[in-house]
Amino acid sequence: MTLEPLLSAPFAVQIHVATVTPAALLGAYILLNPKGTPRHRLLGKLWMALMVVTATSSFFIHQINLFHGFSPIHLLSISTLFGSWNAVAAARRGDIRRHRRIVTGLYLSGIVLAGLFTFLPGRIMHRVAFTGAEWPAAFVAALIGAILVAIVLRSRRGDPIAR
């Protein structure tokens, strides 16, 4: 594992990684802990801000140039921006089920799924994770898997606050 590919990447990529990394960790924490508390609201606002900056920064990343500098992943960024707006609006309306569904979808698609694509060969994060020792990448994959399992188990447990 080496940070050299990331440190030599364009500034937009560095901003993107600098916001999505804490968003991934914070999002998992929020999804796994009690909902509706003042802490949840505060951390949720921070998470939403990180997601908006992450999605916005992606419009300045043009490494996969399929259509005038953009790629299908930018559709996910647009979806993330609209989803963020709708999640906040749903929470403010008191529609907590819709809020939870949108936020969970944002986390799974905008962080987990999109994050997995960043580890494909030829991508910067692939070079970061798979250069040198291989065990850090395996550890990260196991950690992501454990977080997903915990989120699914917690939601199936019937936590009334989580619904």
XYZ file of N, CA and C in Angstrom:
489
model
N 0.847 -1.174 0.000
C 0.000 0.000 0.000
C 0.892 1.236 0.000
N 0.552 2.183 -0.878
C 1.305 3.421 -0.949
C 0.364 4.579 -1.269
N 0.620 5.723 -0.698
C -0.192 6.909 -0.960
C 0.333 7.734 -2.128
N 1.455 7.331 -2.687
C 2.078 8.098 -3.774
C 1.131 8.369 -4.942
N 0.372 7.382 -5.441
C -0.544 7.685 -6.560
C -1.590 8.744 -6.189
N -2.027 8.723 -4.957
C -3.017 9.699 -4.507
C -2.396 11.080 -4.325
N -1.180 11.111 -3.790
C -0.504 12.393 -3.569
C -0.118 13.075 -4.880
N 0.073 12.287 -5.926
C 0.410 12.876 -7.227
C -0.822 13.022 -8.137
N -1.991 12.695 -7.609
C -3.240 12.809 -8.375
C -3.677 14.265 -8.473
N -4.557 14.577 -9.409
C -5.098 15.939 -9.504
C -5.778 16.361 -8.197
N -5.805 17.671 -7.963
C -6.361 18.213 -6.726
C -7.812 17.777 -6.512
N -8.611 17.714 -7.569
C -10.015 17.301 -7.443
C -10.120 15.875 -6.896
N -9.218 15.004 -7.309
C -9.206 13.624 -6.808
C -8.845 13.628 -5.323
N -7.892 14.441 -4.938
C -7.485 14.517 -3.533
C -8.634 15.028 -2.658
N -9.335 16.049 -3.132
C -10.504 16.564 -2.399
C -11.566 15.468 -2.292
N -11.798 14.791 -3.392
C -12.803 13.724 -3.441
C -12.493 12.644 -2.398
N -11.266 12.180 -2.368
C -10.876 11.136 -1.417
C -10.892 11.669 0.012
N -10.476 12.924 0.184
C -10.447 13.527 1.524
C -11.842 13.702 2.117
N -12.880 13.766 1.279
C -14.242 13.884 1.796
C -14.982 12.549 1.827
N -14.693 11.684 0.864
C -15.422 10.412 0.837
C -14.923 9.451 1.919
N -13.665 9.538 2.282
C -13.139 8.633 3.316
C -13.828 8.863 4.663
N -13.862 10.100 5.169
C -14.604 10.281 6.424
C -16.105 10.049 6.253
N -16.647 10.321 5.067
C -18.073 10.060 4.830
C -18.369 8.563 4.932
N -17.466 7.738 4.451
C -17.662 6.289 4.530
C -17.666 5.822 5.983
N -16.706 6.292 6.747
C -16.611 5.888 8.156
C -17.760 6.459 8.979
N -18.027 7.731 8.796
C -19.093 8.386 9.546
C -20.458 7.807 9.180
N -20.666 7.543 7.905
C -21.933 6.959 7.467
C -22.188 5.602 8.096
N -21.159 4.778 8.165
C -21.307 3.470 8.808
C -21.647 3.648 10.283
N -20.964 4.573 10.936
C -21.231 4.844 12.352
C -22.683 5.275 12.548
N -23.139 6.191 11.721
C -24.512 6.695 11.844
C -25.523 5.582 11.601
N -25.297 4.775 10.572
C -26.235 3.697 10.259
C -26.304 2.637 11.354
N -25.219 2.471 12.107
C -25.163 1.426 13.129
C -25.571 1.899 14.521
N -25.819 3.178 14.687
C -26.139 3.712 16.007
C -27.550 4.268 16.055
N -28.046 4.563 17.285
C -29.431 5.029 17.435
C -29.740 6.257 16.582
N -30.972 6.284 16.088
C -31.414 7.362 15.216
C -32.260 8.361 16.015
N -32.343 9.572 15.492
C -33.217 10.578 16.075
C -32.625 11.362 17.232
N -31.433 11.028 17.645
C -30.797 11.722 18.760
C -30.159 13.021 18.263
N -29.860 13.930 19.176
C -29.139 15.135 18.753
C -27.800 14.795 18.074
N -27.117 13.759 18.566
C -25.853 13.338 17.951
C -26.092 12.863 16.521
N -27.154 12.095 16.324
C -27.487 11.606 14.980
C -27.724 12.783 14.034
N -28.478 13.773 14.508
C -28.771 14.935 13.652
C -27.502 15.708 13.306
N -26.641 15.916 14.289
C -25.398 16.654 14.052
C -24.485 15.898 13.095
N -24.267 14.616 13.378
C -23.398 13.814 12.511
C -24.018 13.635 11.125
N -25.347 13.563 11.077
C -26.029 13.452 9.788
C -25.817 14.690 8.924
N -25.838 15.848 9.537
C -25.576 17.086 8.787
C -24.142 17.100 8.261
N -23.215 16.679 9.100
C -21.813 16.610 8.676
C -21.660 15.604 7.536
N -22.289 14.434 7.679
C -22.204 13.402 6.643
C -22.785 13.910 5.320
N -23.921 14.581 5.420
C -24.558 15.094 4.206
C -23.660 16.128 3.529
N -23.026 16.991 4.305
C -22.102 17.982 3.731
C -20.930 17.289 3.049
N -20.390 16.254 3.680
C -19.294 15.496 3.070
C -19.744 14.853 1.760
N -20.947 14.320 1.730
C -21.455 13.686 0.518
C -21.641 14.706 -0.609
N -22.130 15.887 -0.269
C -22.337 16.920 -1.288
C -20.990 17.376 -1.852
N -19.993 17.580 -0.991
C -18.664 17.974 -1.473
C -18.056 16.853 -2.305
N -18.219 15.617 -1.863
C -17.701 14.467 -2.616
C -18.328 14.411 -4.011
N -19.648 14.513 -4.068
C -20.342 14.450 -5.364
C -19.947 15.632 -6.251
N -19.870 16.815 -5.673
C -19.510 18.003 -6.448
C -18.088 17.902 -6.984
N -17.176 17.420 -6.164
C -15.779 17.307 -6.607
C -15.637 16.333 -7.772
N -16.530 15.364 -7.871
C -16.430 14.374 -8.947
C -16.605 15.005 -10.326
N -17.290 16.134 -10.394
C -17.498 16.784 -11.692
C -16.210 17.407 -12.237
N -15.194 17.457 -11.414
C -13.895 17.974 -11.847
C -12.888 16.847 -12.090
N -13.365 15.613 -12.007
C -12.530 14.439 -12.261
C -12.959 13.864 -13.604
N -12.012 13.807 -14.535
C -12.349 13.391 -15.900
C -11.437 12.273 -16.401
N -11.048 11.382 -15.519
C -10.128 10.324 -15.921
C -10.783 9.303 -16.844
N -12.065 9.062 -16.653
C -12.795 8.179 -17.566
C -13.608 9.097 -18.470
N -13.089 9.364 -19.648
C -13.670 10.346 -20.547
C -14.489 9.639 -21.623
N -15.772 9.395 -21.326
C -16.622 8.728 -22.306
C -17.494 9.696 -23.091
N -17.834 10.839 -22.470
C -18.715 11.798 -23.124
C -18.347 13.213 -22.677
N -17.522 13.878 -23.456
C -17.094 15.253 -23.159
C -16.508 15.405 -21.755
N -15.685 14.463 -21.346
C -15.032 14.525 -20.041
C -15.798 13.836 -18.928
N -16.976 13.333 -19.224
C -17.793 12.713 -18.189
C -17.988 11.229 -18.472
N -18.437 10.512 -17.452
C -18.665 9.076 -17.565
C -19.957 8.735 -16.823
N -20.402 7.500 -16.909
C -21.624 7.103 -16.197
C -21.552 7.335 -14.684
N -20.363 7.316 -14.114
C -20.239 7.536 -12.670
C -20.723 8.930 -12.281
N -20.675 9.870 -13.220
C -21.158 11.218 -12.916
C -22.681 11.243 -12.750
N -23.373 10.278 -13.336
C -24.813 10.157 -13.094
C -25.076 9.835 -11.629
N -24.192 9.032 -11.039
C -24.303 8.734 -9.613
C -24.092 9.997 -8.781
N -23.210 10.866 -9.228
C -22.981 12.124 -8.515
C -24.225 13.005 -8.555
N -24.874 13.066 -9.711
C -26.119 13.826 -9.825
C -27.178 13.217 -8.910
N -27.278 11.902 -8.940
C -28.228 11.199 -8.079
C -27.936 11.466 -6.602
N -26.662 11.521 -6.240
C -26.283 11.791 -4.849
C -26.708 13.192 -4.429
N -26.528 14.148 -5.298
C -26.935 15.521 -4.973
C -28.452 15.613 -4.789
N -29.218 15.020 -5.706
C -30.670 15.025 -5.561
C -31.110 14.212 -4.345
N -30.459 13.068 -4.128
C -30.791 12.241 -2.971
C -30.520 12.951 -1.661
N -29.429 13.687 -1.608
C -29.101 14.437 -0.388
C -30.194 15.456 -0.092
N -30.591 16.193 -1.112
C -31.655 17.186 -0.964
C -32.945 16.506 -0.489
N -33.318 15.409 -1.133
C -34.557 14.711 -0.788
C -34.511 14.084 0.601
N -33.345 13.598 1.016
C -33.217 13.011 2.361
C -33.432 14.072 3.432
N -32.840 15.236 3.233
C -33.015 16.332 4.194
C -34.476 16.780 4.200
N -35.068 16.936 3.024
C -36.467 17.366 2.934
C -37.387 16.360 3.620
N -37.139 15.066 3.416
C -37.969 14.033 4.046
C -37.845 14.090 5.565
N -36.649 14.267 6.075
C -36.455 14.347 7.524
C -37.171 15.572 8.091
N -37.071 16.678 7.402
C -37.735 17.899 7.875
C -39.258 17.769 7.860
N -39.783 16.999 6.907
C -41.227 16.748 6.842
C -41.669 15.720 7.869
N -40.711 15.022 8.471
C -41.054 13.971 9.424
C -41.265 12.626 8.770
N -40.949 12.512 7.497
C -41.090 11.246 6.766
C -39.798 10.446 6.960
N -39.670 9.868 8.128
C -38.423 9.216 8.525
C -38.173 7.941 7.723
N -39.215 7.222 7.367
C -39.009 6.020 6.542
C -38.374 6.375 5.200
N -38.889 7.410 4.570
C -38.325 7.842 3.279
C -36.891 8.347 3.477
N -36.686 9.114 4.532
C -35.351 9.629 4.846
C -34.362 8.471 4.993
N -34.751 7.483 5.778
C -33.862 6.339 6.012
C -33.586 5.571 4.718
N -34.605 5.377 3.908
C -34.443 4.650 2.640
C -33.480 5.397 1.707
N -33.636 6.710 1.628
C -32.765 7.508 0.753
C -31.338 7.489 1.257
N -31.156 7.708 2.566
C -29.805 7.768 3.125
C -29.097 6.415 3.009
N -29.822 5.344 3.275
C -29.227 4.016 3.127
C -28.826 3.777 1.677
N -29.679 4.174 0.751
C -29.357 4.042 -0.672
C -28.152 4.884 -1.065
N -28.081 6.104 -0.526
C -26.917 6.962 -0.800
C -25.641 6.308 -0.305
N -25.698 5.737 0.883
C -24.507 5.113 1.451
C -24.091 3.894 0.620
N -25.046 3.030 0.342
C -24.714 1.793 -0.377
C -24.290 2.047 -1.821
N -24.969 2.982 -2.501
C -24.603 3.229 -3.903
C -23.478 4.247 -4.029
N -23.554 5.327 -3.277
C -22.593 6.414 -3.414
C -21.249 6.161 -2.766
N -21.228 5.296 -1.762
C -19.955 5.023 -1.093
C -19.503 3.586 -1.340
N -20.341 2.627 -0.995
C -19.910 1.227 -1.095
C -19.739 0.798 -2.551
N -20.795 0.924 -3.353
C -20.719 0.469 -4.747
C -19.706 1.285 -5.543
N -19.815 2.611 -5.456
C -18.860 3.459 -6.187
C -17.441 3.219 -5.684
N -17.296 3.017 -4.388
C -15.978 2.761 -3.813
C -15.357 1.482 -4.350
N -16.181 0.463 -4.535
C -15.649 -0.790 -5.083
C -15.106 -0.585 -6.492
N -15.763 0.250 -7.293
C -15.292 0.516 -8.649
C -13.949 1.241 -8.663
N -13.638 1.976 -7.594
C -12.360 2.698 -7.570
C -11.177 1.754 -7.423
N -11.446 0.511 -7.044
C -10.357 -0.455 -6.877
C -10.124 -1.310 -8.113
N -10.798 -0.982 -9.222
C -10.555 -1.703 -10.467
C -9.154 -1.378 -11.001
N -8.530 -2.330 -11.688
C -7.197 -2.070 -12.250
C -7.184 -0.821 -13.128
N -6.132 -0.042 -12.995
C -5.976 1.182 -13.756
C -6.457 2.421 -13.018
N -7.210 2.234 -11.931
C -7.714 3.374 -11.164
C -6.699 3.743 -10.074
N -6.753 4.976 -9.617
C -5.797 5.466 -8.613
C -5.875 4.656 -7.327
N -7.072 4.390 -6.832
C -7.190 3.663 -5.562
C -6.706 2.225 -5.686
N -6.768 1.658 -6.882
C -6.207 0.328 -7.093
C -4.694 0.380 -6.875
N -4.064 1.416 -7.437
C -2.613 1.567 -7.260
C -2.265 1.858 -5.799
N -3.116 2.622 -5.119
C -2.881 2.917 -3.703
C -2.950 1.632 -2.877
N -4.000 0.865 -3.067
C -4.246 -0.312 -2.219
C -3.397 -1.520 -2.591
N -3.092 -1.702 -3.864
C -2.457 -2.942 -4.291
C -0.996 -2.800 -4.680
N -0.377 -1.701 -4.317
C 1.056 -1.544 -4.561
C 1.785 -1.908 -3.278
N 2.714 -2.795 -3.365
C 3.440 -3.216 -2.166
C 2.706 -4.352 -1.495
N 2.559 -4.267 -0.192
C 1.915 -5.324 0.596
C 0.438 -5.441 0.225
N -0.032 -6.659 0.086
C -1.418 -6.907 -0.298
C -2.360 -6.965 0.892
N -1.852 -7.181 2.094
C -2.745 -7.363 3.231
C -3.571 -6.131 3.573
N -3.091 -4.898 3.373
C -3.965 -3.761 3.699
C -5.242 -3.745 2.856
N -5.130 -4.083 1.598
C -6.307 -4.099 0.729
C -7.280 -5.189 1.177
N -6.762 -6.343 1.546
C -7.624 -7.420 2.039
C -8.303 -7.005 3.344
N -7.586 -6.296 4.189
C -8.153 -5.809 5.443
C -9.288 -4.819 5.177
N -9.075 -3.899 4.256
C -10.103 -2.909 3.916
C -11.338 -3.615 3.359
N -11.154 -4.590 2.481
C -12.280 -5.326 1.916
C -13.053 -6.065 3.012
N -12.328 -6.685 3.933
C -12.973 -7.389 5.040
C -13.730 -6.408 5.944
N -13.146 -5.247 6.184
C -13.793 -4.235 7.016
C -15.082 -3.733 6.364
N -15.035 -3.465 5.069
C -16.235 -3.023 4.353
C -17.308 -4.110 4.419
N -16.912 -5.348 4.206
C -17.858 -6.457 4.288
C -18.482 -6.580 5.674
N -17.668 -6.429 6.716
C -18.173 -6.515 8.085
C -19.159 -5.388 8.387
N -18.864 -4.201 7.903
C -19.771 -3.065 8.113
C -21.102 -3.322 7.427
N -21.069 -3.827 6.196
C -22.308 -4.109 5.476
C -23.132 -5.179 6.185
N -22.479 -6.221 6.653
C -23.182 -7.281 7.378
C -23.804 -6.708 8.650
N -23.061 -5.885 9.373
C -23.582 -5.284 10.606
C -24.795 -4.403 10.320
N -24.749 -3.643 9.234
C -25.879 -2.772 8.875
C -27.106 -3.614 8.560
N -26.930 -4.665 7.782
C -28.056 -5.526 7.421
C -28.626 -6.214 8.657
N -27.761 -6.771 9.501
C -28.233 -7.454 10.704
C -28.938 -6.495 11.650
N -28.414 -5.305 11.767
C -29.024 -4.311 12.663
C -30.404 -3.908 12.158
N -30.548 -3.749 10.856
C -31.850 -3.346 10.313
C -32.853 -4.481 10.407
N -32.409 -5.716 10.337
C -33.321 -6.864 10.439
C -33.691 -7.198 11.873
N -32.912 -6.690 12.794
C -33.146 -6.972 14.206
C -34.450 -6.346 14.685
N -34.934 -5.377 13.949
C -36.188 -4.761 14.322
C -36.009 -3.596 15.267
N -34.890 -2.931 15.205
C -34.622 -1.763 16.039
C -35.676 -0.693 15.738
N -36.601 -0.405 16.687
C -37.672 0.547 16.386
C -37.160 1.948 16.081
N -36.043 2.323 16.662
C -35.495 3.660 16.397
C -34.966 3.722 14.979
N -34.439 2.619 14.490
C -33.822 2.600 13.170
C -34.848 2.656 12.035
N -36.082 2.395 12.331
C -37.092 2.350 11.267
C -37.609 3.679 10.914
